[in-house]
PDB file of C-alpha atoms in Angstrom:
ATOM      1  CA  MET A  89      -1.554  22.058   4.331  1.00  0.00           C
ATOM      2  CA  LYS A  90      -3.500  18.862   3.944  1.00  0.00           C
ATOM      3  CA  THR A  91      -6.893  17.544   3.087  1.00  0.00           C
ATOM      4  CA  ASN A  92      -8.587  14.240   3.771  1.00  0.00           C
ATOM      5  CA  LYS A  93     -11.922  14.856   2.070  1.00  0.00           C
ATOM      6  CA  ILE A  94     -12.701  12.803  -1.013  1.00  0.00           C
ATOM      7  CA  THR A  95     -12.976  15.409  -3.713  1.00  0.00           C
ATOM      8  CA  ARG A  96     -14.634  14.874  -7.061  1.00  0.00           C
ATOM      9  CA  ARG A  97     -11.144  14.971  -8.577  1.00  0.00           C
ATOM     10  CA  SER A  98      -9.767  12.212  -6.348  1.00  0.00           C
ATOM     11  CA  PHE A  99     -12.882  10.113  -6.893  1.00  0.00           C
ATOM     12  CA  LEU A 100     -12.559  10.342 -10.652  1.00  0.00           C
ATOM     13  CA  LEU A 101      -8.831   9.668 -10.508  1.00  0.00           C
ATOM     14  CA  GLY A 102      -9.509   6.516  -8.526  1.00  0.00           C
ATOM     15  CA  LEU A 103     -11.737   5.009 -11.220  1.00  0.00           C
ATOM     16  CA  GLY A 104     -10.812   3.205 -14.382  1.00  0.00           C
ATOM     17  CA  ALA A 105      -7.595   2.785 -16.280  1.00  0.00           C
ATOM     18  CA  VAL A 106      -5.826   5.689 -17.856  1.00  0.00           C
ATOM     19  CA  SER A 107      -4.291   6.113 -21.257  1.00  0.00           C
ATOM     20  CA  ALA A 108      -0.520   5.633 -21.148  1.00  0.00           C
ATOM     21  CA  ALA A 109       0.233   7.705 -24.241  1.00  0.00           C
ATOM     22  CA  ALA A 110       2.369  10.804 -23.824  1.00  0.00           C
ATOM     23  CA  VAL A 111       3.591  13.165 -26.523  1.00  0.00           C
ATOM     24  CA  LEU A 112       7.198  14.094 -25.847  1.00  0.00           C
ATOM     25  CA  THR A 113       9.137  17.129 -26.901  1.00  0.00           C
ATOM     26  CA  ALA A 114      12.077  16.743 -29.270  1.00  0.00           C
ATOM     27  CA  CYS A 115      14.590  16.732 -26.425  1.00  0.00           C
ATOM     28  CA  GLY A 116      12.603  14.049 -24.585  1.00  0.00           C
ATOM     29  CA  SER A 117      12.739  15.844 -21.242  1.00  0.00           C
ATOM     30  CA  SER A 118       9.169  17.059 -20.866  1.00  0.00           C
ATOM     31  CA  SER A 119       5.679  16.151 -22.001  1.00  0.00           C
ATOM     32  CA  SER A 120       3.929  18.837 -24.014  1.00  0.00           C
ATOM     33  CA  ASN A 121       0.648  16.914 -23.822  1.00  0.00           C
ATOM     34  CA  ALA A 122       0.675  14.727 -20.720  1.00  0.00           C
ATOM     35  CA  ALA A 123      -0.952  11.294 -20.746  1.00  0.00           C
ATOM     36  CA  SER A 124      -4.637  11.190 -19.947  1.00  0.00           C
ATOM     37  CA  GLY A 125      -4.913  11.223 -16.153  1.00  0.00           C
ATOM     38  CA  ALA A 126      -1.333  12.473 -15.707  1.00  0.00           C
ATOM     39  CA  ALA A 127      -0.514  15.942 -14.508  1.00  0.00           C
ATOM     40  CA  SER A 128       0.485  18.461 -17.148  1.00  0.00           C
ATOM     41  CA  GLY A 129       4.182  19.193 -17.301  1.00  0.00           C
ATOM     42  CA  SER A 130       5.116  15.624 -16.383  1.00  0.00           C
ATOM     43  CA  THR A 131       8.659  14.557 -17.139  1.00  0.00           C
ATOM     44  CA  ALA A 132       9.295  11.475 -19.279  1.00  0.00           C
ATOM     45  CA  SER A 133      11.603   8.704 -18.134  1.00  0.00           C
ATOM     46  CA  ALA A 134      14.645   7.755 -20.192  1.00  0.00           C
ATOM     47  CA  GLY A 135      12.704   4.878 -21.719  1.00  0.00           C
ATOM     48  CA  GLY A 136       9.849   7.193 -22.691  1.00  0.00           C
ATOM     49  CA  ASP A 137       7.129   4.914 -21.300  1.00  0.00           C
ATOM     50  CA  THR A 138       6.810   6.339 -17.794  1.00  0.00           C
ATOM     51  CA  VAL A 139       5.732   9.873 -16.972  1.00  0.00           C
ATOM     52  CA  TYR A 140       6.213  11.592 -13.642  1.00  0.00           C
ATOM     53  CA  ARG A 141       6.451  14.972 -11.978  1.00  0.00           C
ATOM     54  CA  THR A 142       9.728  16.025 -10.408  1.00  0.00           C
ATOM     55  CA  LEU A 143       9.956  17.462  -6.928  1.00  0.00           C
ATOM     56  CA  ASP A 144      10.080  21.019  -8.290  1.00  0.00           C
ATOM     57  CA  GLU A 145       7.051  20.404 -10.523  1.00  0.00           C
ATOM     58  CA  ILE A 146       5.031  19.099  -7.575  1.00  0.00           C
ATOM     59  CA  LYS A 147       5.963  22.111  -5.454  1.00  0.00           C
ATOM     60  CA  ALA A 148       5.126  24.487  -8.297  1.00  0.00           C
ATOM     61  CA  ASP A 149       1.715  22.862  -8.749  1.00  0.00           C
ATOM     62  CA  GLY A 150       0.949  23.031  -5.017  1.00  0.00           C
ATOM     63  CA  THR A 151      -0.555  19.524  -4.919  1.00  0.00           C
ATOM     64  CA  VAL A 152       0.935  16.058  -4.523  1.00  0.00           C
ATOM     65  CA  ASN A 153      -1.099  13.059  -5.720  1.00  0.00           C
ATOM     66  CA  ILE A 154      -0.687  10.110  -3.355  1.00  0.00           C
ATOM     67  CA  GLY A 155      -2.176   6.675  -4.019  1.00  0.00           C
ATOM     68  CA  VAL A 156      -3.632   4.978  -0.942  1.00  0.00           C
ATOM     69  CA  PHE A 157      -6.159   2.258  -0.220  1.00  0.00           C
ATOM     70  CA  SER A 158      -9.681   3.391   0.608  1.00  0.00           C
ATOM     71  CA  ASP A 159     -11.007   0.105   2.031  1.00  0.00           C
ATOM     72  CA  LYS A 160      -8.156  -1.330   4.096  1.00  0.00           C
ATOM     73  CA  ASN A 161      -8.693  -0.354   7.724  1.00  0.00           C
ATOM     74  CA  PRO A 162      -6.478   0.500   9.637  1.00  0.00           C
ATOM     75  CA  PHE A 163      -3.897   1.312   6.936  1.00  0.00           C
ATOM     76  CA  GLY A 164      -5.904   3.266   4.400  1.00  0.00           C
ATOM     77  CA  TYR A 165      -9.673   3.707   4.464  1.00  0.00           C
ATOM     78  CA  VAL A 166     -12.474   6.235   4.192  1.00  0.00           C
ATOM     79  CA  ASP A 167     -14.427   6.889   7.382  1.00  0.00           C
ATOM     80  CA  GLU A 168     -18.109   7.683   7.801  1.00  0.00           C
ATOM     81  CA  ASN A 169     -17.395  11.375   7.213  1.00  0.00           C
ATOM     82  CA  GLY A 170     -15.712  10.782   3.874  1.00  0.00           C
ATOM     83  CA  GLU A 171     -12.250  11.374   5.341  1.00  0.00           C
ATOM     84  CA  TYR A 172      -9.191   9.285   4.481  1.00  0.00           C
ATOM     85  CA  GLN A 173      -7.692   7.724   7.608  1.00  0.00           C
ATOM     86  CA  GLY A 174      -5.078   5.155   8.587  1.00  0.00           C
ATOM     87  CA  TYR A 175      -1.365   4.503   9.025  1.00  0.00           C
ATOM     88  CA  ASP A 176      -0.425   5.266   5.405  1.00  0.00           C
ATOM     89  CA  VAL A 177      -2.703   8.323   5.305  1.00  0.00           C
ATOM     90  CA  TYR A 178      -1.129   9.745   8.464  1.00  0.00           C
ATOM     91  CA  PHE A 179       2.281   9.488   6.769  1.00  0.00           C
ATOM     92  CA  ALA A 180       0.932  10.953   3.522  1.00  0.00           C
ATOM     93  CA  ASN A 181      -0.411  14.010   5.327  1.00  0.00           C
ATOM     94  CA  ARG A 182       2.998  14.621   6.903  1.00  0.00           C
ATOM     95  CA  LEU A 183       4.679  14.387   3.500  1.00  0.00           C
ATOM     96  CA  GLY A 184       2.296  16.999   2.145  1.00  0.00           C
ATOM     97  CA  GLU A 185       2.856  19.251   5.149  1.00  0.00           C
ATOM     98  CA  ASP A 186       6.650  19.096   4.846  1.00  0.00           C
ATOM     99  CA  LEU A 187       6.503  19.549   1.070  1.00  0.00           C
ATOM    100  CA  GLY A 188       4.332  22.600   1.604  1.00  0.00           C
ATOM    101  CA  VAL A 189       1.583  21.338  -0.713  1.00  0.00           C
ATOM    102  CA  GLU A 190      -1.955  19.971  -0.550  1.00  0.00           C
ATOM    103  CA  VAL A 191      -2.446  16.204  -0.603  1.00  0.00           C
ATOM    104  CA  ASN A 192      -4.814  14.785  -3.206  1.00  0.00           C
ATOM    105  CA  PHE A 193      -5.598  11.208  -2.228  1.00  0.00           C
ATOM    106  CA  VAL A 194      -6.153   8.802  -5.106  1.00  0.00           C
ATOM    107  CA  SER A 195      -7.914   5.554  -4.246  1.00  0.00           C
ATOM    108  CA  THR A 196      -5.943   2.594  -5.574  1.00  0.00           C
ATOM    109  CA  GLU A 197      -6.195  -1.196  -5.671  1.00  0.00           C
ATOM    110  CA  ALA A 198      -3.286  -3.583  -5.229  1.00  0.00           C
ATOM    111  CA  ALA A 199      -3.187  -4.538  -8.901  1.00  0.00           C
ATOM    112  CA  ASN A 200      -2.931  -0.984 -10.274  1.00  0.00           C
ATOM    113  CA  ARG A 201      -0.307   0.545  -7.974  1.00  0.00           C
ATOM    114  CA  ILE A 202       2.488   0.224 -10.537  1.00  0.00           C
ATOM    115  CA  GLU A 203       0.264   1.366 -13.404  1.00  0.00           C
ATOM    116  CA  TYR A 204      -0.803   4.498 -11.530  1.00  0.00           C
ATOM    117  CA  LEU A 205       2.853   5.474 -11.062  1.00  0.00           C
ATOM    118  CA  GLN A 206       3.897   4.695 -14.614  1.00  0.00           C
ATOM    119  CA  THR A 207       1.061   6.713 -16.132  1.00  0.00           C
ATOM    120  CA  GLY A 208       1.562   9.723 -13.871  1.00  0.00           C
ATOM    121  CA  LYS A 209      -1.801   9.260 -12.178  1.00  0.00           C
ATOM    122  CA  VAL A 210      -0.058   9.498  -8.810  1.00  0.00           C
ATOM    123  CA  ASP A 211       3.279  10.897  -7.684  1.00  0.00           C
ATOM    124  CA  ILE A 212       3.714   8.540  -4.731  1.00  0.00           C
ATOM    125  CA  ILE A 213       2.215   5.193  -3.731  1.00  0.00           C
ATOM    126  CA  LEU A 214       1.592   4.640  -0.016  1.00  0.00           C
ATOM    127  CA  ALA A 215      -0.632   1.566  -0.113  1.00  0.00           C
ATOM    128  CA  ASN A 216       0.979  -1.225   1.887  1.00  0.00           C
ATOM    129  CA  PHE A 217       3.438  -1.695  -0.952  1.00  0.00           C
ATOM    130  CA  THR A 218       5.758  -4.593  -0.119  1.00  0.00           C
ATOM    131  CA  VAL A 219       9.258  -4.257  -1.560  1.00  0.00           C
ATOM    132  CA  THR A 220      10.167  -7.082  -3.967  1.00  0.00           C
ATOM    133  CA  PRO A 221      12.931  -7.422  -6.592  1.00  0.00           C
ATOM    134  CA  GLU A 222      10.329  -7.795  -9.342  1.00  0.00           C
ATOM    135  CA  ARG A 223       8.534  -4.589  -8.397  1.00  0.00           C
ATOM    136  CA  ALA A 224      11.837  -2.745  -8.007  1.00  0.00           C
ATOM    137  CA  GLU A 225      12.418  -3.307 -11.723  1.00  0.00           C
ATOM    138  CA  GLU A 226       9.318  -1.229 -12.498  1.00  0.00           C
ATOM    139  CA  VAL A 227       9.240   1.408  -9.735  1.00  0.00           C
ATOM    140  CA  ASP A 228      11.720   3.032  -7.369  1.00  0.00           C
ATOM    141  CA  PHE A 229      11.239   2.243  -3.689  1.00  0.00           C
ATOM    142  CA  ALA A 230      12.219   4.671  -0.966  1.00  0.00           C
ATOM    143  CA  LEU A 231      13.412   3.579   2.484  1.00  0.00           C
ATOM    144  CA  PRO A 232      11.023   1.253   4.366  1.00  0.00           C
ATOM    145  CA  TYR A 233       8.709   2.343   7.153  1.00  0.00           C
ATOM    146  CA  MET A 234       7.130  -0.969   8.186  1.00  0.00           C
ATOM    147  CA  ASN A 235       7.917  -4.688   8.475  1.00  0.00           C
ATOM    148  CA  VAL A 236       5.602  -7.305   7.005  1.00  0.00           C
ATOM    149  CA  ALA A 237       5.272 -10.998   6.178  1.00  0.00           C
ATOM    150  CA  LEU A 238       2.431 -13.078   4.752  1.00  0.00           C
ATOM    151  CA  GLY A 239      -0.287 -14.656   6.873  1.00  0.00           C
ATOM    152  CA  VAL A 240      -3.291 -16.923   6.389  1.00  0.00           C
ATOM    153  CA  ILE A 241      -6.663 -16.428   8.063  1.00  0.00           C
ATOM    154  CA  SER A 242      -9.557 -18.906   8.150  1.00  0.00           C
ATOM    155  CA  PRO A 243     -12.874 -19.459   9.981  1.00  0.00           C
ATOM    156  CA  ASP A 244     -12.723 -20.843  13.513  1.00  0.00           C
ATOM    157  CA  SER A 245     -14.701 -23.843  12.260  1.00  0.00           C
ATOM    158  CA  ASN A 246     -11.779 -24.920  10.063  1.00  0.00           C
ATOM    159  CA  VAL A 247      -8.529 -23.213  11.067  1.00  0.00           C
ATOM    160  CA  ILE A 248      -5.793 -23.657   8.471  1.00  0.00           C
ATOM    161  CA  THR A 249      -2.404 -24.045  10.185  1.00  0.00           C
ATOM    162  CA  SER A 250      -0.383 -25.476   7.282  1.00  0.00           C
ATOM    163  CA  LEU A 251      -0.405 -25.314   3.478  1.00  0.00           C
ATOM    164  CA  ASP A 252       1.050 -28.800   3.148  1.00  0.00           C
ATOM    165  CA  ASN A 253      -1.280 -31.636   2.076  1.00  0.00           C
ATOM    166  CA  TRP A 254      -3.785 -29.108   0.734  1.00  0.00           C
ATOM    167  CA  ASN A 255      -7.174 -30.445  -0.359  1.00  0.00           C
ATOM    168  CA  ALA A 256      -7.302 -29.921  -4.133  1.00  0.00           C
ATOM    169  CA  ASP A 257     -11.030 -29.094  -3.913  1.00  0.00           C
ATOM    170  CA  ASP A 258     -10.422 -26.135  -1.590  1.00  0.00           C
ATOM    171  CA  GLN A 259      -9.652 -22.631  -2.814  1.00  0.00           C
ATOM    172  CA  MET A 260      -7.426 -19.963  -1.279  1.00  0.00           C
ATOM    173  CA  ILE A 261      -8.600 -16.361  -1.479  1.00  0.00           C
ATOM    174  CA  VAL A 262      -6.017 -13.797  -2.625  1.00  0.00           C
ATOM    175  CA  ILE A 263      -6.011 -10.248  -3.932  1.00  0.00           C
ATOM    176  CA  SER A 264      -4.637  -9.871  -7.446  1.00  0.00           C
ATOM    177  CA  GLY A 265      -1.286  -8.138  -7.654  1.00  0.00           C
ATOM    178  CA  THR A 266      -0.224  -8.904  -4.072  1.00  0.00           C
ATOM    179  CA  THR A 267       2.833 -10.715  -2.783  1.00  0.00           C
ATOM    180  CA  ALA A 268       0.508 -13.424  -1.459  1.00  0.00           C
ATOM    181  CA  GLU A 269      -0.587 -14.291  -5.002  1.00  0.00           C
ATOM    182  CA  THR A 270       3.016 -14.317  -6.254  1.00  0.00           C
ATOM    183  CA  TYR A 271       4.247 -16.449  -3.351  1.00  0.00           C
ATOM    184  CA  LEU A 272       1.514 -19.061  -3.666  1.00  0.00           C
ATOM    185  CA  VAL A 273       1.833 -19.376  -7.449  1.00  0.00           C
ATOM    186  CA  LYS A 274       5.564 -19.955  -7.063  1.00  0.00           C
ATOM    187  CA  ASN A 275       5.673 -22.133  -3.956  1.00  0.00           C
ATOM    188  CA  TYR A 276       2.276 -23.851  -3.882  1.00  0.00           C
ATOM    189  CA  PRO A 277       1.181 -24.111  -7.535  1.00  0.00           C
ATOM    190  CA  ASP A 278      -1.318 -26.880  -6.717  1.00  0.00           C
ATOM    191  CA  ILE A 279      -3.411 -24.670  -4.433  1.00  0.00           C
ATOM    192  CA  PRO A 280      -6.361 -23.282  -6.430  1.00  0.00           C
ATOM    193  CA  LEU A 281      -6.554 -19.516  -6.068  1.00  0.00           C
ATOM    194  CA  GLN A 282      -9.714 -17.445  -5.996  1.00  0.00           C
ATOM    195  CA  LYS A 283      -8.581 -13.946  -7.019  1.00  0.00           C
ATOM    196  CA  TYR A 284     -10.246 -10.645  -6.185  1.00  0.00           C
ATOM    197  CA  ASP A 285      -9.400  -7.068  -7.121  1.00  0.00           C
ATOM    198  CA  SER A 286      -9.907  -5.406  -3.756  1.00  0.00           C
ATOM    199  CA  TYR A 287      -9.638  -5.926  -0.022  1.00  0.00           C
ATOM    200  CA  ALA A 288     -13.405  -5.482   0.334  1.00  0.00           C
ATOM    201  CA  THR A 289     -14.302  -8.182  -2.199  1.00  0.00           C
ATOM    202  CA  ALA A 290     -11.764 -10.615  -0.720  1.00  0.00           C
ATOM    203  CA  LYS A 291     -13.201  -9.946   2.743  1.00  0.00           C
ATOM    204  CA  ASN A 292     -16.731 -10.606   1.489  1.00  0.00           C
ATOM    205  CA  ALA A 293     -15.599 -13.830  -0.164  1.00  0.00           C
ATOM    206  CA  LEU A 294     -14.150 -15.126   3.104  1.00  0.00           C
ATOM    207  CA  GLU A 295     -17.264 -14.145   5.038  1.00  0.00           C
ATOM    208  CA  ASN A 296     -19.468 -15.841   2.449  1.00  0.00           C
ATOM    209  CA  GLY A 297     -17.467 -19.060   2.552  1.00  0.00           C
ATOM    210  CA  ASN A 298     -16.256 -18.794  -1.046  1.00  0.00           C
ATOM    211  CA  GLY A 299     -12.814 -20.021   0.010  1.00  0.00           C
ATOM    212  CA  VAL A 300     -11.485 -21.975   2.962  1.00  0.00           C
ATOM    213  CA  ALA A 301      -8.836 -19.354   3.810  1.00  0.00           C
ATOM    214  CA  TRP A 302      -7.413 -15.979   2.823  1.00  0.00           C
ATOM    215  CA  ALA A 303      -3.698 -15.284   2.298  1.00  0.00           C
ATOM    216  CA  ASN A 304      -2.555 -11.673   2.556  1.00  0.00           C
ATOM    217  CA  ASP A 305      -0.082  -9.489   4.430  1.00  0.00           C
ATOM    218  CA  ASN A 306       0.014 -10.742   8.021  1.00  0.00           C
ATOM    219  CA  THR A 307      -0.639  -7.215   9.319  1.00  0.00           C
ATOM    220  CA  GLU A 308      -3.901  -7.174   7.398  1.00  0.00           C
ATOM    221  CA  VAL A 309      -5.173 -10.630   8.313  1.00  0.00           C
ATOM    222  CA  ILE A 310      -4.271 -10.081  11.972  1.00  0.00           C
ATOM    223  CA  ALA A 311      -6.256  -6.838  11.875  1.00  0.00           C
ATOM    224  CA  PHE A 312      -9.187  -8.616  10.227  1.00  0.00           C
ATOM    225  CA  ALA A 313      -9.220 -11.347  12.897  1.00  0.00           C
ATOM    226  CA  LYS A 314      -9.156  -8.786  15.702  1.00  0.00           C
ATOM    227  CA  GLN A 315     -11.993  -6.800  14.134  1.00  0.00           C
ATOM    228  CA  ASN A 316     -14.133  -9.800  13.119  1.00  0.00           C
ATOM    229  CA  PRO A 317     -14.856 -12.507  15.721  1.00  0.00           C
ATOM    230  CA  GLY A 318     -15.028 -16.037  14.347  1.00  0.00           C
ATOM    231  CA  TYR A 319     -11.738 -16.011  12.425  1.00  0.00           C
ATOM    232  CA  THR A 320      -8.221 -17.119  13.370  1.00  0.00           C
ATOM    233  CA  VAL A 321      -4.828 -16.394  11.839  1.00  0.00           C
ATOM    234  CA  GLY A 322      -3.659 -19.998  11.800  1.00  0.00           C
ATOM    235  CA  ILE A 323      -0.475 -19.105   9.890  1.00  0.00           C
ATOM    236  CA  PRO A 324       0.816 -15.766  11.256  1.00  0.00           C
ATOM    237  CA  SER A 325       4.057 -15.754   9.251  1.00  0.00           C
ATOM    238  CA  LEU A 326       4.524 -17.312   5.824  1.00  0.00           C
ATOM    239  CA  GLY A 327       7.522 -16.927   3.549  1.00  0.00           C
ATOM    240  CA  SER A 328      10.191 -14.276   4.058  1.00  0.00           C
ATOM    241  CA  GLN A 329      10.132 -11.210   6.263  1.00  0.00           C
ATOM    242  CA  ASP A 330       9.754  -8.169   4.027  1.00  0.00           C
ATOM    243  CA  THR A 331       9.298  -4.414   4.286  1.00  0.00           C
ATOM    244  CA  ILE A 332       6.752  -1.846   3.138  1.00  0.00           C
ATOM    245  CA  ALA A 333       8.015   1.363   1.538  1.00  0.00           C
ATOM    246  CA  PRO A 334       6.843   4.370  -0.478  1.00  0.00           C
ATOM    247  CA  ALA A 335       7.243   4.027  -4.242  1.00  0.00           C
ATOM    248  CA  VAL A 336       7.732   6.587  -7.006  1.00  0.00           C
ATOM    249  CA  SER A 337       8.014   6.301 -10.775  1.00  0.00           C
ATOM    250  CA  LYS A 338      11.201   4.739 -12.101  1.00  0.00           C
ATOM    251  CA  GLY A 339      13.808   7.450 -12.543  1.00  0.00           C
ATOM    252  CA  ASN A 340      12.113  10.130 -10.447  1.00  0.00           C
ATOM    253  CA  THR A 341      15.271  10.722  -8.429  1.00  0.00           C
ATOM    254  CA  THR A 342      14.466  14.197  -7.117  1.00  0.00           C
ATOM    255  CA  LEU A 343      11.273  13.012  -5.427  1.00  0.00           C
ATOM    256  CA  LEU A 344      12.864   9.745  -4.284  1.00  0.00           C
ATOM    257  CA  ASP A 345      15.807  11.525  -2.667  1.00  0.00           C
ATOM    258  CA  TRP A 346      13.488  13.950  -0.893  1.00  0.00           C
ATOM    259  CA  ILE A 347      11.365  11.123   0.532  1.00  0.00           C
ATOM    260  CA  ASN A 348      14.461   9.255   1.741  1.00  0.00           C
ATOM    261  CA  ASP A 349      15.764  12.365   3.479  1.00  0.00           C
ATOM    262  CA  GLU A 350      12.316  12.918   4.985  1.00  0.00           C
ATOM    263  CA  ILE A 351      12.132   9.372   6.388  1.00  0.00           C
ATOM    264  CA  LYS A 352      15.579   9.767   7.952  1.00  0.00           C
ATOM    265  CA  SER A 353      14.633  13.126   9.426  1.00  0.00           C
ATOM    266  CA  LEU A 354      11.341  11.837  10.845  1.00  0.00           C
ATOM    267  CA  ALA A 355      13.244   9.212  12.843  1.00  0.00           C
ATOM    268  CA  GLU A 356      14.538  11.994  15.094  1.00  0.00           C
ATOM    269  CA  GLU A 357      11.009  12.458  16.435  1.00  0.00           C
ATOM    270  CA  GLN A 358      10.083   8.749  16.302  1.00  0.00           C
ATOM    271  CA  PHE A 359       7.369   9.690  13.827  1.00  0.00           C
ATOM    272  CA  PHE A 360       6.347   6.184  12.780  1.00  0.00           C
ATOM    273  CA  HIS A 361       5.976   5.042  16.384  1.00  0.00           C
ATOM    274  CA  LYS A 362       3.648   7.999  16.885  1.00  0.00           C
ATOM    275  CA  ASP A 363       1.845   7.063  13.664  1.00  0.00           C
ATOM    276  CA  TYR A 364       1.375   3.526  15.010  1.00  0.00           C
ATOM    277  CA  GLU A 365       0.033   4.818  18.326  1.00  0.00           C
ATOM    278  CA  GLU A 366      -2.390   7.153  16.560  1.00  0.00           C
ATOM    279  CA  THR A 367      -3.719   4.701  13.957  1.00  0.00           C
ATOM    280  CA  LEU A 368      -2.818   1.077  14.723  1.00  0.00           C
ATOM    281  CA  VAL A 369      -2.704   0.631  18.493  1.00  0.00           C
ATOM    282  CA  ASP A 370      -6.467   0.087  18.797  1.00  0.00           C
ATOM    283  CA  THR A 371      -6.127  -2.856  16.427  1.00  0.00           C
ATOM    284  CA  TYR A 372      -2.818  -4.423  17.433  1.00  0.00           C
ATOM    285  CA  GLY A 373      -2.133  -3.128  20.933  1.00  0.00           C
ATOM    286  CA  MET A 374       1.340  -2.133  22.061  1.00  0.00           C
ATOM    287  CA  ASP A 375       2.875  -5.617  21.763  1.00  0.00           C
ATOM    288  CA  TYR A 376       3.322  -5.367  17.983  1.00  0.00           C
ATOM    289  CA  GLU A 377       4.673  -1.804  17.831  1.00  0.00           C
ATOM    290  CA  ASP A 378       8.412  -2.441  17.825  1.00  0.00           C
ATOM    291  CA  GLU A 379       7.980  -5.524  15.651  1.00  0.00           C
ATOM    292  CA  LEU A 380       6.104  -3.677  12.904  1.00  0.00           C
ATOM    293  CA  VAL A 381       7.479  -0.138  12.945  1.00  0.00           C
ATOM    294  CA  VAL A 382      10.624   0.845  11.031  1.00  0.00           C
ATOM    295  CA  GLU A 383      12.182   4.203  11.918  1.00  0.00           C
ATOM    296  CA  GLY A 384      14.638   6.011   9.694  1.00  0.00           C
ATOM    297  CA  GLY A 385      14.523   3.271   7.077  1.00  0.00           C
ATOM    298  CA  VAL A 386      16.650   0.982   9.265  1.00  0.00           C
ATOM    299  CA  THR A 387      15.295  -2.549   9.755  1.00  0.00           C
ATOM    300  CA  ASN A 388      16.355  -5.059  12.402  1.00  0.00           C
ATOM    301  CA  ALA A 389      17.446  -7.537   9.753  1.00  0.00           C
TER     302      ALA A 389
END
C-alpha cells in the first residue's frame, strides 16, 4: 500500500508555513480542533506546543504523512513522471507497507523539518536528517540508518582543500537549517556564509559562481560531483562523523517505538543495503556501501 505520485494534497502540504495553534480538550490529551495543516485527532504533547498523531491514530486514518526532500537526488527527489524516488523514499514506502497504510509524501526543506513535525504537518521526517544534540531537544530521533559527515565541494578551477586562511572576500554556500551552517558558524565564524533555503537554489548558486565553495553533507556533495563534471570534493570529511535517522514529534513514543522495532527487524533482510543498491549504487558505486549504510541501528563507532 504505497503511492509515489505527487497529489494535490501533498503539493499543498509542501507549501508555506502552517499555523501552530491547537485547541486542546480539558484533559489535554487530544486536540478537538487540530492546528491548521495538522491531521484531525492529533494528540498534544505534555508541553502543549507540539501536536502529533499516535501510531493507532495513523493506522485508523489509513495514511501516514512523511516529509522528504523533492529536489535532492539520489536521496529524495521527484522524477520526470512526478514520482518520488530515492534512498529515503524507498525506506518511506516500506514503512507505509509494514504499517498497512498509504504514504502521503510531503515535500520539505532543511529549515522546516522540525516545524513540520511540531505542527503535525508530517508524522515522520525522512529527509537526510542528521542527529545532533540540539535537534534532539526538539524532536525524537529513531535509530540511525545511514552514516554521514560534512564535505566541501568547489569548481575544478579553484579546488578548496582547507578552510584555514580563508579569504575574507570569498563566500561559502550553505543551506539554512543544516549541520553545515551550524558547524561553520561555530568553528569558522570569519567565513562569510551565503545561505539558501533549498538544495536546488544552493546548487544553482554554485553553478553560477555566487560562492567559491559549497558545504553540505558529504554524501550530497560527493553525489553532486559525480553527477556534474567540473567540480571536486576537495574536503570529503569535515567535523565529526554523524548519523542520519528518522525523526518524530517530541513525545510520540508509540510511533517512535514502532519505527525502532521496524529498523531492527529490517536488518534481518539487510534492507538498507538493498535500498543502497536500488537507489544509490549508480551514484556512489559499491565502494561506499558499507561505509554509508547502517543496518539495525548499529553503527561502527
